[in-house]
Amino acid sequence: MDNREHADDILRRALLDKEATAAVALRVAGLPLCEQLTVVFHGRRDLGTIQTYVAHGGRGAGSAVGPDELLRVPCDLDLAAAEDREEAEQLYAEQAAAMRDALVGADTVLDIWREPLQDLAHSHVEIDRRLVLDVDLPAHRLLPAALVAPEKRIVVTAVCGARPLAEGRPPMGIVCAQQDVARVYPLPDDPERCLEDFLEQAAEHARRAGERLAHQEVSVERFLELSGDDFPQAG
């Protein structure tokens, strides 16, 4: 759901209709960057989906979690192939493990990026734990955390492709973003090489933007020169 307000409204209504919904929490601890996360699998009979959310901290049974604390990750459970409860439990265990492994892998890699980003940005790198970032990303976020180099205005975070967990771990990557420039790199790539490439791409984008601005300014200047008292009327 790209419309967050619509997604939040559905989640609120689902939490009120307990007979048609169910939620299962999976805690993921020992993460180097996020420390501890909770995956919430939330099933709704009317939607026919078991949606996946990620929240900070370790949440257990009976814990209250507000919609503004949940990051929607489009990697949902699919238990339709189960013939009975036992098979459903097995499928759940396999798919939940795939989600857990994806989070552990992404968090570990993102933590590895912290030092190279700090070295290339020549500034302190902060950990942004907000669910909504100040930049647009070309893919879905996987973790509710991002690395931010404030002086360079560079944001680095983990992203994933949307697909059912029945197909295994989702395709993942690390995205670098700066204002209106963003680029996704494969998870196993070398952080330093990726950051150097991104800085080159951002510099090239800034150069082209500067050229366009200069071109537009000259065009306007010429137009103003033509728009004097002796400018011929059209038509």
PDB file of C-alpha atoms in Angstrom:
ATOM      1  CA  MET A   1       0.000   0.000   0.000  1.00  0.00           C
ATOM      2  CA  ASP A   2       1.673   3.184  -1.192  1.00  0.00           C
ATOM      3  CA  ASN A   3      -0.917   5.442   0.460  1.00  0.00           C
ATOM      4  CA  ARG A   4       0.178   5.384   4.095  1.00  0.00           C
ATOM      5  CA  GLU A   5      -2.995   7.063   5.431  1.00  0.00           C
ATOM      6  CA  HIS A   6      -5.142   4.436   3.713  1.00  0.00           C
ATOM      7  CA  ALA A   7      -2.927   1.631   5.038  1.00  0.00           C
ATOM      8  CA  ASP A   8      -3.074   3.034   8.565  1.00  0.00           C
ATOM      9  CA  ASP A   9      -6.874   3.266   8.425  1.00  0.00           C
ATOM     10  CA  ILE A  10      -7.173  -0.367   7.303  1.00  0.00           C
ATOM     11  CA  LEU A  11      -4.841  -1.468  10.082  1.00  0.00           C
ATOM     12  CA  ARG A  12      -6.838   0.416  12.732  1.00  0.00           C
ATOM     13  CA  ARG A  13     -10.100  -1.150  11.572  1.00  0.00           C
ATOM     14  CA  ALA A  14      -8.502  -4.597  11.385  1.00  0.00           C
ATOM     15  CA  LEU A  15      -7.282  -4.374  14.957  1.00  0.00           C
ATOM     16  CA  LEU A  16     -10.842  -3.643  16.093  1.00  0.00           C
ATOM     17  CA  ASP A  17     -12.340  -6.619  14.238  1.00  0.00           C
ATOM     18  CA  LYS A  18     -10.573  -9.356  16.170  1.00  0.00           C
ATOM     19  CA  GLU A  19     -12.697 -12.251  14.889  1.00  0.00           C
ATOM     20  CA  ALA A  20     -11.608 -11.665  11.292  1.00  0.00           C
ATOM     21  CA  THR A  21      -7.952 -10.996  12.026  1.00  0.00           C
ATOM     22  CA  ALA A  22      -4.928 -12.549  13.677  1.00  0.00           C
ATOM     23  CA  ALA A  23      -1.430 -11.298  14.434  1.00  0.00           C
ATOM     24  CA  VAL A  24       1.770 -13.171  15.204  1.00  0.00           C
ATOM     25  CA  ALA A  25       4.953 -11.480  16.417  1.00  0.00           C
ATOM     26  CA  LEU A  26       8.472 -12.658  15.672  1.00  0.00           C
ATOM     27  CA  ARG A  27      11.301 -11.063  17.662  1.00  0.00           C
ATOM     28  CA  VAL A  28      14.700 -10.623  16.022  1.00  0.00           C
ATOM     29  CA  ALA A  29      17.414  -9.737  18.548  1.00  0.00           C
ATOM     30  CA  GLY A  30      21.169  -9.248  18.530  1.00  0.00           C
ATOM     31  CA  LEU A  31      21.240  -6.914  15.514  1.00  0.00           C
ATOM     32  CA  PRO A  32      24.347  -4.701  15.275  1.00  0.00           C
ATOM     33  CA  LEU A  33      22.472  -1.623  14.028  1.00  0.00           C
ATOM     34  CA  CYS A  34      18.809  -1.928  15.014  1.00  0.00           C
ATOM     35  CA  GLU A  35      19.600  -4.005  18.130  1.00  0.00           C
ATOM     36  CA  GLN A  36      16.134  -5.596  18.317  1.00  0.00           C
ATOM     37  CA  LEU A  37      13.172  -5.705  15.953  1.00  0.00           C
ATOM     38  CA  THR A  38       9.749  -7.313  15.993  1.00  0.00           C
ATOM     39  CA  VAL A  39       8.126  -8.665  12.855  1.00  0.00           C
ATOM     40  CA  VAL A  40       4.334  -8.582  12.964  1.00  0.00           C
ATOM     41  CA  PHE A  41       2.463 -10.872  10.581  1.00  0.00           C
ATOM     42  CA  HIS A  42      -1.096  -9.565  10.427  1.00  0.00           C
ATOM     43  CA  GLY A  43      -3.741 -11.639   8.649  1.00  0.00           C
ATOM     44  CA  ARG A  44      -7.125 -10.335   7.506  1.00  0.00           C
ATOM     45  CA  ARG A  45      -9.836 -12.592   6.170  1.00  0.00           C
ATOM     46  CA  ASP A  46     -11.507  -9.872   4.091  1.00  0.00           C
ATOM     47  CA  LEU A  47      -8.258  -8.870   2.360  1.00  0.00           C
ATOM     48  CA  GLY A  48      -7.053 -12.452   1.920  1.00  0.00           C
ATOM     49  CA  THR A  49      -3.517 -11.472   2.882  1.00  0.00           C
ATOM     50  CA  ILE A  50      -1.091 -11.954   5.755  1.00  0.00           C
ATOM     51  CA  GLN A  51       0.757  -8.652   5.692  1.00  0.00           C
ATOM     52  CA  THR A  52       4.196  -8.070   7.164  1.00  0.00           C
ATOM     53  CA  TYR A  53       5.216  -5.161   9.388  1.00  0.00           C
ATOM     54  CA  VAL A  54       8.446  -4.404  11.244  1.00  0.00           C
ATOM     55  CA  ALA A  55       8.692  -2.417  14.489  1.00  0.00           C
ATOM     56  CA  HIS A  56      11.541  -1.365  16.749  1.00  0.00           C
ATOM     57  CA  GLY A  57      12.105  -3.240  20.011  1.00  0.00           C
ATOM     58  CA  GLY A  58      10.985  -6.611  21.290  1.00  0.00           C
ATOM     59  CA  ARG A  59       7.194  -6.884  21.349  1.00  0.00           C
ATOM     60  CA  GLY A  60       5.473  -9.863  22.894  1.00  0.00           C
ATOM     61  CA  ALA A  61       1.952 -11.270  23.088  1.00  0.00           C
ATOM     62  CA  GLY A  62      -0.534  -8.635  24.210  1.00  0.00           C
ATOM     63  CA  SER A  63       1.752  -5.701  23.414  1.00  0.00           C
ATOM     64  CA  ALA A  64       0.044  -2.653  21.954  1.00  0.00           C
ATOM     65  CA  VAL A  65       1.595  -1.424  18.692  1.00  0.00           C
ATOM     66  CA  GLY A  66       0.288   1.699  16.993  1.00  0.00           C
ATOM     67  CA  PRO A  67       0.152   2.098  13.202  1.00  0.00           C
ATOM     68  CA  ASP A  68       2.761   4.869  13.420  1.00  0.00           C
ATOM     69  CA  GLU A  69       5.232   2.344  14.886  1.00  0.00           C
ATOM     70  CA  LEU A  70       4.937  -0.170  12.046  1.00  0.00           C
ATOM     71  CA  LEU A  71       6.932  -0.231   8.826  1.00  0.00           C
ATOM     72  CA  ARG A  72       5.062  -2.044   6.066  1.00  0.00           C
ATOM     73  CA  VAL A  73       7.316  -4.503   4.262  1.00  0.00           C
ATOM     74  CA  PRO A  74       5.687  -6.030   1.134  1.00  0.00           C
ATOM     75  CA  CYS A  75       6.923  -9.572   1.774  1.00  0.00           C
ATOM     76  CA  ASP A  76       3.868 -11.484   2.972  1.00  0.00           C
ATOM     77  CA  LEU A  77       3.216 -14.986   4.233  1.00  0.00           C
ATOM     78  CA  ASP A  78       1.565 -17.452   1.868  1.00  0.00           C
ATOM     79  CA  LEU A  79       0.241 -20.582   3.575  1.00  0.00           C
ATOM     80  CA  ALA A  80      -2.286 -21.578   0.933  1.00  0.00           C
ATOM     81  CA  ALA A  81      -0.280 -24.653  -0.100  1.00  0.00           C
ATOM     82  CA  ALA A  82      -0.690 -26.237   3.349  1.00  0.00           C
ATOM     83  CA  GLU A  83      -3.013 -29.265   3.450  1.00  0.00           C
ATOM     84  CA  ASP A  84      -3.485 -29.121   7.226  1.00  0.00           C
ATOM     85  CA  ARG A  85      -2.415 -27.296  10.382  1.00  0.00           C
ATOM     86  CA  GLU A  86       0.862 -29.202  10.635  1.00  0.00           C
ATOM     87  CA  GLU A  87       1.906 -28.219   7.118  1.00  0.00           C
ATOM     88  CA  ALA A  88       0.796 -24.641   7.787  1.00  0.00           C
ATOM     89  CA  GLU A  89       3.048 -24.522  10.835  1.00  0.00           C
ATOM     90  CA  GLN A  90       5.954 -25.817   8.785  1.00  0.00           C
ATOM     91  CA  LEU A  91       5.358 -23.259   6.016  1.00  0.00           C
ATOM     92  CA  TYR A  92       5.071 -20.493   8.580  1.00  0.00           C
ATOM     93  CA  ALA A  93       8.343 -21.524  10.209  1.00  0.00           C
ATOM     94  CA  GLU A  94      10.144 -21.562   6.844  1.00  0.00           C
ATOM     95  CA  GLN A  95       8.769 -18.226   5.683  1.00  0.00           C
ATOM     96  CA  ALA A  96       9.226 -16.499   9.037  1.00  0.00           C
ATOM     97  CA  ALA A  97      12.834 -17.721   9.029  1.00  0.00           C
ATOM     98  CA  ALA A  98      13.305 -16.250   5.548  1.00  0.00           C
ATOM     99  CA  MET A  99      12.054 -12.893   6.813  1.00  0.00           C
ATOM    100  CA  ARG A 100      14.271 -13.084   9.883  1.00  0.00           C
ATOM    101  CA  ASP A 101      17.325 -13.966   7.781  1.00  0.00           C
ATOM    102  CA  ALA A 102      16.573 -11.060   5.448  1.00  0.00           C
ATOM    103  CA  LEU A 103      16.462  -8.612   8.356  1.00  0.00           C
ATOM    104  CA  VAL A 104      19.641  -9.992   9.925  1.00  0.00           C
ATOM    105  CA  GLY A 105      21.501  -9.858   6.614  1.00  0.00           C
ATOM    106  CA  ALA A 106      20.338  -6.347   5.745  1.00  0.00           C
ATOM    107  CA  ASP A 107      21.076  -4.976   9.215  1.00  0.00           C
ATOM    108  CA  THR A 108      24.540  -6.537   9.246  1.00  0.00           C
ATOM    109  CA  VAL A 109      25.433  -5.164   5.812  1.00  0.00           C
ATOM    110  CA  LEU A 110      24.053  -1.717   6.623  1.00  0.00           C
ATOM    111  CA  ASP A 111      26.205  -1.637   9.746  1.00  0.00           C
ATOM    112  CA  ILE A 112      29.252  -2.487   7.601  1.00  0.00           C
ATOM    113  CA  TRP A 113      28.461   0.566   5.455  1.00  0.00           C
ATOM    114  CA  ARG A 114      28.677   2.914   8.433  1.00  0.00           C
ATOM    115  CA  GLU A 115      32.473   3.309   8.538  1.00  0.00           C
ATOM    116  CA  PRO A 116      33.007   3.715   4.740  1.00  0.00           C
ATOM    117  CA  LEU A 117      30.212   6.301   4.637  1.00  0.00           C
ATOM    118  CA  GLN A 118      31.797   8.195   7.497  1.00  0.00           C
ATOM    119  CA  ASP A 119      35.217   8.113   5.813  1.00  0.00           C
ATOM    120  CA  LEU A 120      33.969   9.332   2.421  1.00  0.00           C
ATOM    121  CA  ALA A 121      31.568  11.919   3.846  1.00  0.00           C
ATOM    122  CA  HIS A 122      34.235  13.223   6.239  1.00  0.00           C
ATOM    123  CA  SER A 123      31.574  13.661   8.906  1.00  0.00           C
ATOM    124  CA  HIS A 124      29.791  11.829  11.682  1.00  0.00           C
ATOM    125  CA  VAL A 125      27.164   9.327  10.518  1.00  0.00           C
ATOM    126  CA  GLU A 126      23.863   9.202  12.395  1.00  0.00           C
ATOM    127  CA  ILE A 127      21.350   6.364  12.650  1.00  0.00           C
ATOM    128  CA  ASP A 128      17.887   7.530  11.632  1.00  0.00           C
ATOM    129  CA  ARG A 129      15.224   5.253  13.137  1.00  0.00           C
ATOM    130  CA  ARG A 130      12.224   7.025  11.656  1.00  0.00           C
ATOM    131  CA  LEU A 131       9.724   5.086   9.547  1.00  0.00           C
ATOM    132  CA  VAL A 132       9.396   7.951   7.047  1.00  0.00           C
ATOM    133  CA  LEU A 133      12.555   9.470   5.569  1.00  0.00           C
ATOM    134  CA  ASP A 134      13.042  12.896   4.004  1.00  0.00           C
ATOM    135  CA  VAL A 135      14.010  11.463   0.606  1.00  0.00           C
ATOM    136  CA  ASP A 136      12.127   9.412  -1.960  1.00  0.00           C
ATOM    137  CA  LEU A 137      13.455   5.897  -2.519  1.00  0.00           C
ATOM    138  CA  PRO A 138      13.181   3.774  -5.675  1.00  0.00           C
ATOM    139  CA  ALA A 139      12.337   0.599  -3.712  1.00  0.00           C
ATOM    140  CA  HIS A 140      10.558  -0.573  -0.555  1.00  0.00           C
ATOM    141  CA  ARG A 141      12.370  -0.237   2.754  1.00  0.00           C
ATOM    142  CA  LEU A 142      13.239  -3.420   4.614  1.00  0.00           C
ATOM    143  CA  LEU A 143      14.563  -1.937   7.866  1.00  0.00           C
ATOM    144  CA  PRO A 144      13.164   0.916   9.988  1.00  0.00           C
ATOM    145  CA  ALA A 145      16.651   2.421  10.153  1.00  0.00           C
ATOM    146  CA  ALA A 146      18.958   4.380   7.876  1.00  0.00           C
ATOM    147  CA  LEU A 147      22.465   5.812   7.924  1.00  0.00           C
ATOM    148  CA  VAL A 148      22.567   9.573   7.446  1.00  0.00           C
ATOM    149  CA  ALA A 149      25.565  11.815   6.716  1.00  0.00           C
ATOM    150  CA  PRO A 150      24.009  15.220   7.576  1.00  0.00           C
ATOM    151  CA  GLU A 151      26.685  17.439   6.023  1.00  0.00           C
ATOM    152  CA  LYS A 152      26.525  15.625   2.678  1.00  0.00           C
ATOM    153  CA  ARG A 153      22.783  14.947   3.025  1.00  0.00           C
ATOM    154  CA  ILE A 154      23.349  11.332   2.040  1.00  0.00           C
ATOM    155  CA  VAL A 155      20.904   8.642   3.201  1.00  0.00           C
ATOM    156  CA  VAL A 156      21.797   4.952   3.048  1.00  0.00           C
ATOM    157  CA  THR A 157      19.297   2.227   3.910  1.00  0.00           C
ATOM    158  CA  ALA A 158      18.273  -1.333   3.078  1.00  0.00           C
ATOM    159  CA  VAL A 159      15.520  -1.988   0.529  1.00  0.00           C
ATOM    160  CA  CYS A 160      13.797  -5.037  -0.907  1.00  0.00           C
ATOM    161  CA  GLY A 161      11.587  -6.190  -3.719  1.00  0.00           C
ATOM    162  CA  ALA A 162       7.935  -7.048  -3.157  1.00  0.00           C
ATOM    163  CA  ARG A 163       7.234 -10.790  -3.311  1.00  0.00           C
ATOM    164  CA  PRO A 164       5.698 -13.542  -1.136  1.00  0.00           C
ATOM    165  CA  LEU A 165       7.927 -15.143   1.472  1.00  0.00           C
ATOM    166  CA  ALA A 166       6.912 -18.507   0.013  1.00  0.00           C
ATOM    167  CA  GLU A 167       9.461 -17.732  -2.712  1.00  0.00           C
ATOM    168  CA  GLY A 168      12.247 -17.391  -0.154  1.00  0.00           C
ATOM    169  CA  ARG A 169      14.196 -14.380   0.965  1.00  0.00           C
ATOM    170  CA  PRO A 170      13.198 -11.280  -0.997  1.00  0.00           C
ATOM    171  CA  PRO A 171      15.683  -9.599  -3.345  1.00  0.00           C
ATOM    172  CA  MET A 172      17.553  -7.042  -1.259  1.00  0.00           C
ATOM    173  CA  GLY A 173      19.850  -4.113  -1.836  1.00  0.00           C
ATOM    174  CA  ILE A 174      21.349  -0.995  -0.308  1.00  0.00           C
ATOM    175  CA  VAL A 175      20.095   2.343  -1.603  1.00  0.00           C
ATOM    176  CA  CYS A 176      22.056   5.589  -1.515  1.00  0.00           C
ATOM    177  CA  ALA A 177      19.966   8.746  -1.828  1.00  0.00           C
ATOM    178  CA  GLN A 178      20.662  12.470  -1.888  1.00  0.00           C
ATOM    179  CA  GLN A 179      17.839  14.906  -2.614  1.00  0.00           C
ATOM    180  CA  ASP A 180      16.497  13.800  -6.026  1.00  0.00           C
ATOM    181  CA  VAL A 181      19.261  11.271  -6.777  1.00  0.00           C
ATOM    182  CA  ALA A 182      19.001   7.625  -5.682  1.00  0.00           C
ATOM    183  CA  ARG A 183      20.760   4.423  -6.689  1.00  0.00           C
ATOM    184  CA  VAL A 184      20.326   0.825  -5.491  1.00  0.00           C
ATOM    185  CA  TYR A 185      23.346  -1.462  -5.122  1.00  0.00           C
ATOM    186  CA  PRO A 186      23.360  -5.252  -4.613  1.00  0.00           C
ATOM    187  CA  LEU A 187      23.733  -6.265  -0.987  1.00  0.00           C
ATOM    188  CA  PRO A 188      27.091  -8.081  -1.419  1.00  0.00           C
ATOM    189  CA  ASP A 189      28.783  -5.160  -3.237  1.00  0.00           C
ATOM    190  CA  ASP A 190      31.771  -3.372  -1.739  1.00  0.00           C
ATOM    191  CA  PRO A 191      30.480  -0.326   0.217  1.00  0.00           C
ATOM    192  CA  GLU A 192      33.439   1.897  -0.634  1.00  0.00           C
ATOM    193  CA  ARG A 193      33.152   1.220  -4.363  1.00  0.00           C
ATOM    194  CA  CYS A 194      29.383   1.797  -4.245  1.00  0.00           C
ATOM    195  CA  LEU A 195      29.732   5.070  -2.352  1.00  0.00           C
ATOM    196  CA  GLU A 196      32.394   6.340  -4.737  1.00  0.00           C
ATOM    197  CA  ASP A 197      30.129   5.466  -7.673  1.00  0.00           C
ATOM    198  CA  PHE A 198      27.175   7.190  -6.025  1.00  0.00           C
ATOM    199  CA  LEU A 199      29.153  10.364  -5.309  1.00  0.00           C
ATOM    200  CA  GLU A 200      30.211  10.424  -8.975  1.00  0.00           C
ATOM    201  CA  GLN A 201      26.584   9.973 -10.057  1.00  0.00           C
ATOM    202  CA  ALA A 202      25.436  12.731  -7.681  1.00  0.00           C
ATOM    203  CA  ALA A 203      28.160  15.096  -8.897  1.00  0.00           C
ATOM    204  CA  GLU A 204      27.229  14.419 -12.519  1.00  0.00           C
ATOM    205  CA  HIS A 205      23.570  15.041 -11.722  1.00  0.00           C
ATOM    206  CA  ALA A 206      24.460  18.333 -10.010  1.00  0.00           C
ATOM    207  CA  ARG A 207      26.557  19.344 -13.038  1.00  0.00           C
ATOM    208  CA  ARG A 208      23.723  18.636 -15.476  1.00  0.00           C
ATOM    209  CA  ALA A 209      21.258  20.471 -13.230  1.00  0.00           C
ATOM    210  CA  GLY A 210      23.591  23.471 -13.134  1.00  0.00           C
ATOM    211  CA  GLU A 211      23.891  23.461 -16.921  1.00  0.00           C
ATOM    212  CA  ARG A 212      20.099  23.323 -17.307  1.00  0.00           C
ATOM    213  CA  LEU A 213      19.675  26.201 -14.868  1.00  0.00           C
ATOM    214  CA  ALA A 214      22.288  28.296 -16.677  1.00  0.00           C
ATOM    215  CA  HIS A 215      20.638  27.506 -20.018  1.00  0.00           C
ATOM    216  CA  GLN A 216      17.232  28.562 -18.684  1.00  0.00           C
ATOM    217  CA  GLU A 217      18.639  31.802 -17.274  1.00  0.00           C
ATOM    218  CA  VAL A 218      20.182  32.718 -20.637  1.00  0.00           C
ATOM    219  CA  SER A 219      16.918  31.877 -22.401  1.00  0.00           C
ATOM    220  CA  VAL A 220      14.933  34.118 -20.062  1.00  0.00           C
ATOM    221  CA  GLU A 221      17.488  36.917 -20.443  1.00  0.00           C
ATOM    222  CA  ARG A 222      17.205  36.768 -24.228  1.00  0.00           C
ATOM    223  CA  PHE A 223      13.423  36.763 -23.980  1.00  0.00           C
ATOM    224  CA  LEU A 224      13.486  39.869 -21.788  1.00  0.00           C
ATOM    225  CA  GLU A 225      15.751  41.574 -24.306  1.00  0.00           C
ATOM    226  CA  LEU A 226      13.201  40.841 -27.051  1.00  0.00           C
ATOM    227  CA  SER A 227      10.301  42.024 -24.940  1.00  0.00           C
ATOM    228  CA  GLY A 228      11.119  45.727 -25.215  1.00  0.00           C
ATOM    229  CA  ASP A 229       8.877  48.459 -26.597  1.00  0.00           C
ATOM    230  CA  ASP A 230       9.782  47.628 -30.190  1.00  0.00           C
ATOM    231  CA  PHE A 231       8.942  43.896 -29.835  1.00  0.00           C
ATOM    232  CA  PRO A 232       6.579  42.998 -32.729  1.00  0.00           C
ATOM    233  CA  GLN A 233       3.093  41.806 -31.797  1.00  0.00           C
ATOM    234  CA  ALA A 234       2.233  38.278 -32.817  1.00  0.00           C
ATOM    235  CA  GLY A 235      -0.527  37.365 -35.209  1.00  0.00           C
TER     236      GLY A 235
END
